[in-house]
mmCIF file of C-alpha atoms and ligand atoms in Angstrom:
data_model
loop_
_atom_site.group_PDB
_atom_site.id
_atom_site.type_symbol
_atom_site.label_atom_id
_atom_site.label_comp_id
_atom_site.label_asym_id
_atom_site.label_seq_id
_atom_site.Cartn_x
_atom_site.Cartn_y
_atom_site.Cartn_z
ATOM 1 C CA MET H 1 -5.697 29.504 47.164
ATOM 2 C CA ASP H 2 -2.898 30.120 49.625
ATOM 3 C CA TYR H 3 -3.471 31.242 53.201
ATOM 4 C CA ASP H 4 -2.348 34.856 52.693
ATOM 5 C CA LEU H 5 -4.724 35.397 49.787
ATOM 6 C CA PHE H 6 -7.578 33.790 51.752
ATOM 7 C CA LYS H 7 -6.841 36.025 54.753
ATOM 8 C CA LYS H 8 -6.667 39.135 52.579
ATOM 9 C CA ASN H 9 -9.986 38.331 50.848
ATOM 10 C CA TYR H 10 -11.644 37.410 54.146
ATOM 11 C CA SER H 11 -10.489 40.679 55.776
ATOM 12 C CA TYR H 12 -11.798 42.627 52.782
ATOM 13 C CA ILE H 13 -15.228 40.949 52.946
ATOM 14 C CA LEU H 14 -15.398 41.446 56.723
ATOM 15 C CA SER H 15 -14.519 45.154 56.505
ATOM 16 C CA LEU H 16 -17.055 45.745 53.768
ATOM 17 C CA ALA H 17 -19.780 43.803 55.587
ATOM 18 C CA SER H 18 -19.243 45.135 59.094
ATOM 19 C CA GLY H 19 -18.881 48.674 57.689
ATOM 20 C CA ASN H 20 -22.429 48.238 56.400
ATOM 21 C CA GLY H 21 -23.741 46.681 59.607
ATOM 22 C CA ILE H 22 -23.803 43.151 58.157
ATOM 23 C CA PHE H 23 -22.784 40.116 60.227
ATOM 24 C CA THR H 24 -20.509 37.607 58.436
ATOM 25 C CA TRP H 25 -20.454 33.848 59.041
ATOM 26 C CA LEU H 26 -17.394 31.820 58.074
ATOM 27 C CA ASP H 27 -18.204 28.268 56.903
ATOM 28 C CA MET H 28 -16.018 25.337 57.918
ATOM 29 C CA GLU H 29 -14.908 22.973 55.175
ATOM 30 C CA GLU H 30 -12.727 19.817 55.183
ATOM 31 C CA ARG H 31 -10.389 18.937 58.071
ATOM 32 C CA GLU H 32 -7.215 20.170 56.372
ATOM 33 C CA TYR H 33 -8.624 23.733 56.299
ATOM 34 C CA ILE H 34 -9.751 23.933 59.942
ATOM 35 C CA ASP H 35 -6.503 25.343 61.394
ATOM 36 C CA ASP H 36 -6.214 28.072 58.767
ATOM 37 C CA THR H 37 -9.914 28.937 58.981
ATOM 38 C CA ILE H 38 -9.744 29.349 62.759
ATOM 39 C CA ARG H 39 -6.434 31.252 62.495
ATOM 40 C CA ALA H 40 -7.909 33.758 60.036
ATOM 41 C CA TYR H 41 -11.040 34.147 62.164
ATOM 42 C CA MET H 42 -9.102 34.680 65.397
ATOM 43 C CA GLY H 43 -6.935 37.246 63.633
ATOM 44 C CA ALA H 44 -10.004 39.149 62.481
ATOM 45 C CA ILE H 45 -12.365 39.178 65.461
ATOM 46 C CA GLY H 46 -10.433 41.783 67.439
ATOM 47 C CA LYS H 47 -11.178 44.339 64.736
ATOM 48 C CA HIS H 48 -14.702 43.112 63.928
ATOM 49 C CA LYS H 49 -16.008 42.125 67.357
ATOM 50 C CA LYS H 50 -19.636 40.989 67.383
ATOM 51 C CA MET H 51 -19.823 41.200 63.571
ATOM 52 C CA ALA H 52 -18.217 37.865 62.643
ATOM 53 C CA GLY H 53 -18.906 34.236 63.502
ATOM 54 C CA ILE H 54 -17.389 30.861 62.650
ATOM 55 C CA CYS H 55 -18.807 27.379 62.077
ATOM 56 C CA ILE H 56 -17.666 24.494 64.300
ATOM 57 C CA GLN H 57 -18.390 20.835 63.449
ATOM 58 C CA ALA H 58 -19.559 18.453 66.195
ATOM 59 C CA ASN H 59 -18.297 15.403 64.281
ATOM 60 C CA MET H 60 -14.669 16.524 64.751
ATOM 61 C CA GLU H 61 -12.901 15.267 67.887
ATOM 62 C CA ARG H 62 -10.877 18.503 68.122
ATOM 63 C CA SER H 63 -13.957 20.748 68.302
ATOM 64 C CA TYR H 64 -14.256 20.906 72.116
ATOM 65 C CA ALA H 65 -10.785 22.480 72.317
ATOM 66 C CA ASP H 66 -11.590 24.790 69.388
ATOM 67 C CA VAL H 67 -14.854 25.943 70.978
ATOM 68 C CA LYS H 68 -13.064 26.750 74.261
ATOM 69 C CA LYS H 69 -10.368 28.738 72.444
ATOM 70 C CA ILE H 70 -12.841 30.672 70.286
ATOM 71 C CA ILE H 71 -15.147 31.566 73.178
ATOM 72 C CA ALA H 72 -12.186 32.598 75.355
ATOM 73 C CA ASN H 73 -11.392 35.132 72.596
ATOM 74 C CA ASP H 74 -14.990 36.418 72.432
ATOM 75 C CA GLY H 75 -15.706 34.612 69.179
ATOM 76 C CA ILE H 76 -19.209 33.703 68.039
ATOM 77 C CA ILE H 77 -19.960 30.091 67.105
ATOM 78 C CA ARG H 78 -22.363 28.430 64.702
ATOM 79 C CA LEU H 79 -22.578 24.799 65.815
ATOM 80 C CA VAL H 80 -23.302 22.147 63.149
ATOM 81 C CA LYS H 81 -22.943 18.358 63.053
ATOM 82 C CA GLY H 82 -20.432 18.496 60.161
ATOM 83 C CA ALA H 83 -20.806 17.646 56.498
ATOM 84 C CA TYR H 84 -17.373 16.143 55.749
ATOM 85 C CA SER H 85 -15.770 12.795 56.426
ATOM 86 C CA SER H 86 -12.319 12.692 58.076
ATOM 87 C CA PRO H 87 -11.670 9.093 59.228
ATOM 88 C CA GLY H 88 -9.398 8.937 62.254
ATOM 89 C CA PHE H 89 -10.172 12.484 63.324
ATOM 90 C CA GLN H 90 -13.906 12.383 63.768
ATOM 91 C CA TYR H 91 -16.804 10.693 65.527
ATOM 92 C CA GLU H 92 -18.179 8.221 63.005
ATOM 93 C CA ASP H 93 -21.697 7.226 64.065
ATOM 94 C CA LYS H 94 -24.781 9.385 64.580
ATOM 95 C CA GLU H 95 -25.001 8.621 68.312
ATOM 96 C CA SER H 96 -21.422 9.799 69.011
ATOM 97 C CA ILE H 97 -21.861 12.899 66.843
ATOM 98 C CA ASP H 98 -25.146 13.749 68.591
ATOM 99 C CA ASN H 99 -23.546 13.214 72.018
ATOM 100 C CA ASN H 100 -20.707 15.548 71.099
ATOM 101 C CA PHE H 101 -23.180 18.103 69.709
ATOM 102 C CA ILE H 102 -24.940 18.096 73.096
ATOM 103 C CA LYS H 103 -21.625 18.304 74.990
ATOM 104 C CA LEU H 104 -20.550 21.312 72.872
ATOM 105 C CA MET H 105 -23.973 22.943 73.264
ATOM 106 C CA ASN H 106 -23.728 22.649 77.045
ATOM 107 C CA TYR H 107 -20.341 24.365 76.994
ATOM 108 C CA ILE H 108 -21.496 27.088 74.593
ATOM 109 C CA PHE H 109 -24.667 27.838 76.592
ATOM 110 C CA LEU H 110 -22.633 28.066 79.781
ATOM 111 C CA HIS H 111 -19.857 30.320 78.428
ATOM 112 C CA SER H 112 -21.176 32.302 75.479
ATOM 113 C CA GLU H 113 -23.815 35.038 75.185
ATOM 114 C CA LYS H 114 -24.614 34.847 71.489
ATOM 115 C CA PHE H 115 -24.371 31.917 69.035
ATOM 116 C CA MET H 116 -26.120 29.871 66.373
ATOM 117 C CA ILE H 117 -27.414 26.309 66.593
ATOM 118 C CA ALA H 118 -27.602 25.054 62.987
ATOM 119 C CA THR H 119 -29.447 21.754 62.669
ATOM 120 C CA HIS H 120 -32.657 20.186 61.400
ATOM 121 C CA ASP H 121 -32.610 17.642 64.228
ATOM 122 C CA VAL H 122 -35.620 18.269 66.464
ATOM 123 C CA ARG H 123 -33.944 16.499 69.396
ATOM 124 C CA MET H 124 -30.992 18.916 69.279
ATOM 125 C CA ILE H 125 -33.329 21.900 68.895
ATOM 126 C CA SER H 126 -35.468 20.769 71.877
ATOM 127 C CA THR H 127 -32.340 20.284 74.004
ATOM 128 C CA ALA H 128 -31.119 23.785 73.074
ATOM 129 C CA ARG H 129 -34.498 25.331 73.867
ATOM 130 C CA ARG H 130 -34.530 23.586 77.261
ATOM 131 C CA LEU H 131 -31.021 24.877 78.013
ATOM 132 C CA ASN H 132 -32.083 28.366 77.067
ATOM 133 C CA ILE H 133 -34.883 28.399 79.636
ATOM 134 C CA LYS H 134 -32.034 28.359 82.166
ATOM 135 C CA TYR H 135 -29.398 30.499 80.416
ATOM 136 C CA LYS H 136 -31.501 33.005 78.414
ATOM 137 C CA ARG H 137 -28.885 33.481 75.661
ATOM 138 C CA ASP H 138 -29.095 35.225 72.310
ATOM 139 C CA VAL H 139 -29.592 32.023 70.262
ATOM 140 C CA THR H 140 -30.455 31.795 66.578
ATOM 141 C CA TYR H 141 -31.551 28.454 65.126
ATOM 142 C CA ALA H 142 -30.496 27.927 61.514
ATOM 143 C CA MET H 143 -31.547 25.538 58.782
ATOM 144 C CA LEU H 144 -30.708 25.049 55.124
ATOM 145 C CA ASN H 145 -33.172 26.399 52.610
ATOM 146 C CA GLY H 146 -35.515 23.627 51.425
ATOM 147 C CA ILE H 147 -34.944 21.325 54.419
ATOM 148 C CA ARG H 148 -37.642 21.192 57.090
ATOM 149 C CA ASN H 149 -39.029 24.577 56.074
ATOM 150 C CA LYS H 150 -42.202 23.923 58.078
ATOM 151 C CA LEU H 151 -40.163 23.383 61.239
ATOM 152 C CA ALA H 152 -38.300 26.662 60.599
ATOM 153 C CA VAL H 153 -41.566 28.567 60.190
ATOM 154 C CA GLU H 154 -43.052 26.985 63.337
ATOM 155 C CA LEU H 155 -39.917 27.687 65.393
ATOM 156 C CA ALA H 156 -39.777 31.298 64.164
ATOM 157 C CA LYS H 157 -43.034 31.962 66.065
ATOM 158 C CA THR H 158 -41.121 31.712 69.344
ATOM 159 C CA ASP H 159 -37.383 31.890 68.557
ATOM 160 C CA ASN H 160 -34.845 33.583 66.259
ATOM 161 C CA VAL H 161 -34.501 31.529 63.083
ATOM 162 C CA ALA H 162 -32.213 32.004 60.065
ATOM 163 C CA VAL H 163 -32.388 30.133 56.773
ATOM 164 C CA TYR H 164 -29.166 29.573 54.866
ATOM 165 C CA VAL H 165 -29.593 30.347 51.161
ATOM 166 C CA PRO H 166 -26.822 29.523 48.673
ATOM 167 C CA PHE H 167 -26.468 32.627 46.517
ATOM 168 C CA GLY H 168 -24.241 33.751 43.661
ATOM 169 C CA ARG H 169 -23.133 32.551 40.233
ATOM 170 C CA GLU H 170 -21.863 29.191 41.567
ATOM 171 C CA TRP H 171 -24.930 28.216 43.592
ATOM 172 C CA VAL H 172 -25.729 25.082 41.556
ATOM 173 C CA ALA H 173 -22.222 23.639 41.997
ATOM 174 C CA TYR H 174 -22.289 24.577 45.689
ATOM 175 C CA SER H 175 -25.658 22.871 46.285
ATOM 176 C CA TYR H 176 -24.562 19.794 44.344
ATOM 177 C CA ARG H 177 -21.415 19.474 46.496
ATOM 178 C CA ARG H 178 -23.495 19.738 49.677
ATOM 179 C CA LEU H 179 -25.808 17.021 48.357
ATOM 180 C CA LYS H 180 -22.912 14.672 47.587
ATOM 181 C CA GLU H 181 -21.163 15.302 50.920
ATOM 182 C CA ALA H 182 -24.222 14.739 53.033
ATOM 183 C CA GLY H 183 -25.245 11.639 51.060
ATOM 184 C CA HIS H 184 -28.773 12.611 51.961
ATOM 185 C CA LEU H 185 -30.533 12.245 48.630
ATOM 186 C CA SER H 186 -33.501 10.364 50.075
ATOM 187 C CA LEU H 187 -33.857 12.948 52.863
ATOM 188 C CA ILE H 188 -33.779 15.777 50.352
ATOM 189 C CA LEU H 189 -36.477 14.130 48.247
ATOM 190 C CA LYS H 190 -38.538 13.688 51.422
ATOM 191 C CA SER H 191 -38.083 17.354 52.264
ATOM 192 C CA LEU H 192 -39.001 18.473 48.741
ATOM 193 C CA LEU H 193 -42.229 16.467 48.933
ATOM 194 C CA GLU H 194 -42.948 17.815 52.418
ATOM 195 C CA ASN H 195 -42.428 21.389 51.168
ATOM 196 C CA GLN H 196 -44.908 20.735 48.358
ATOM 197 C CA GLY H 197 -47.386 19.529 50.979
ATOM 198 C CA ILE H 198 -47.272 15.934 49.588
HETATM 199 C C1 FAD F 201 -27.244 26.909 58.591
HETATM 200 C C2 FAD F 201 -26.334 25.749 58.354
HETATM 201 C C3 FAD F 201 -25.007 25.978 58.068
HETATM 202 C C4 FAD F 201 -24.140 24.903 57.881
HETATM 203 N N1 FAD F 201 -22.807 25.127 57.664
HETATM 204 C C5 FAD F 201 -21.946 24.105 57.609
HETATM 205 C C6 FAD F 201 -20.537 24.318 57.504
HETATM 206 O O1 FAD F 201 -20.065 25.455 57.424
HETATM 207 N N2 FAD F 201 -19.720 23.229 57.497
HETATM 208 C C7 FAD F 201 -20.211 21.951 57.589
HETATM 209 O O2 FAD F 201 -19.403 20.999 57.632
HETATM 210 N N3 FAD F 201 -21.537 21.710 57.653
HETATM 211 C C8 FAD F 201 -22.406 22.752 57.661
HETATM 212 N N4 FAD F 201 -23.764 22.503 57.751
HETATM 213 C C9 FAD F 201 -24.274 21.127 57.536
HETATM 214 C C10 FAD F 201 -24.294 20.306 58.822
HETATM 215 O O3 FAD F 201 -22.986 20.021 59.221
HETATM 216 C C11 FAD F 201 -25.066 18.968 58.634
HETATM 217 O O4 FAD F 201 -24.423 18.205 57.646
HETATM 218 C C12 FAD F 201 -26.509 19.127 58.214
HETATM 219 O O5 FAD F 201 -27.096 20.218 58.866
HETATM 220 C C13 FAD F 201 -27.312 17.854 58.521
HETATM 221 O O6 FAD F 201 -27.244 17.559 59.893
HETATM 222 P P1 FAD F 201 -28.438 17.843 60.953
HETATM 223 O O7 FAD F 201 -27.857 18.664 62.045
HETATM 224 O O8 FAD F 201 -29.602 18.431 60.300
HETATM 225 O O9 FAD F 201 -28.721 16.434 61.603
HETATM 226 P P2 FAD F 201 -29.057 15.004 60.974
HETATM 227 O O10 FAD F 201 -29.017 14.040 62.102
HETATM 228 O O11 FAD F 201 -28.184 14.734 59.784
HETATM 229 O O12 FAD F 201 -30.517 15.203 60.463
HETATM 230 C C14 FAD F 201 -31.619 15.372 61.347
HETATM 231 C C15 FAD F 201 -32.893 15.301 60.535
HETATM 232 O O13 FAD F 201 -32.984 16.476 59.686
HETATM 233 C C16 FAD F 201 -33.459 16.136 58.394
HETATM 234 N N5 FAD F 201 -32.383 16.386 57.417
HETATM 235 C C17 FAD F 201 -31.069 16.566 57.689
HETATM 236 N N6 FAD F 201 -30.373 16.813 56.565
HETATM 237 C C18 FAD F 201 -31.240 16.751 55.553
HETATM 238 C C19 FAD F 201 -31.134 16.926 54.137
HETATM 239 N N7 FAD F 201 -29.962 17.179 53.531
HETATM 240 N N8 FAD F 201 -32.272 16.824 53.400
HETATM 241 C C20 FAD F 201 -33.460 16.573 53.998
HETATM 242 N N9 FAD F 201 -33.627 16.397 55.324
HETATM 243 C C21 FAD F 201 -32.546 16.494 56.095
HETATM 244 C C22 FAD F 201 -33.825 14.673 58.445
HETATM 245 O O14 FAD F 201 -35.163 14.513 58.788
HETATM 246 C C23 FAD F 201 -32.940 14.117 59.548
HETATM 247 O O15 FAD F 201 -33.453 12.971 60.162
HETATM 248 C C24 FAD F 201 -24.643 23.559 57.953
HETATM 249 C C25 FAD F 201 -25.980 23.344 58.258
HETATM 250 C C26 FAD F 201 -26.826 24.407 58.468
HETATM 251 C C27 FAD F 201 -28.251 24.126 58.817
#
């Protein structure tokens, strides 16, 4: 699709959702779509303040600048590690991605009131919870349906938790793409067994 059609469809969805009191999250896909995704979001938040959020990927080197720009415009961020590979533009290894995730979290906690921390990594979740003892922000922790469900249920006893559920006619293709991108087949099998109590 071209940018204008994307923007038109996005504005339509946002109007419909916010008119019905529903918050809308905008996913972030491959690197070549980041500029247009942020542009459409920034163009929309003035009209739909507090009803729209955008995903930012900690594996992308550009994300610190993006986070600053979005927060300066009162945007709402969902921080993830990032599911796509963009050699030359991203942090490659887990340690660098985790370090950047923590760096971005520190900035977000300091400068933003409301946001989402979307990860299944208990170290990231513990760091966020420690930061929130100091900052007392409106934080929601988010996980993908089927991954670490027990952790989500446990965390929901004390914190706001959301579970991301692929929904719609194309959900099988969507889930399959996520599986391939993450390259996490063994982790998914582990999670399935854990969810069955095995
Ligand atoms: C709510 C939500 C929305 C997201 N939206 C986007 C988006 O818009 N754009 C985008 O690029 N990415 C998105 N992601 C995916 C994200 O970028 C990561 O690829 C994904 O969350 C795995 O990273 P992690 O933070 O869990 O950390 P990791 O370090 O990858 O994993 C930490 C631990 O969690 C468990 N785990 C992680 N993934 C799996 C899995 N697939 N199966 C089983 N166990 C697993 C394992 O025990 C692992 O050791 C989203 C994730 C969530 C939770």
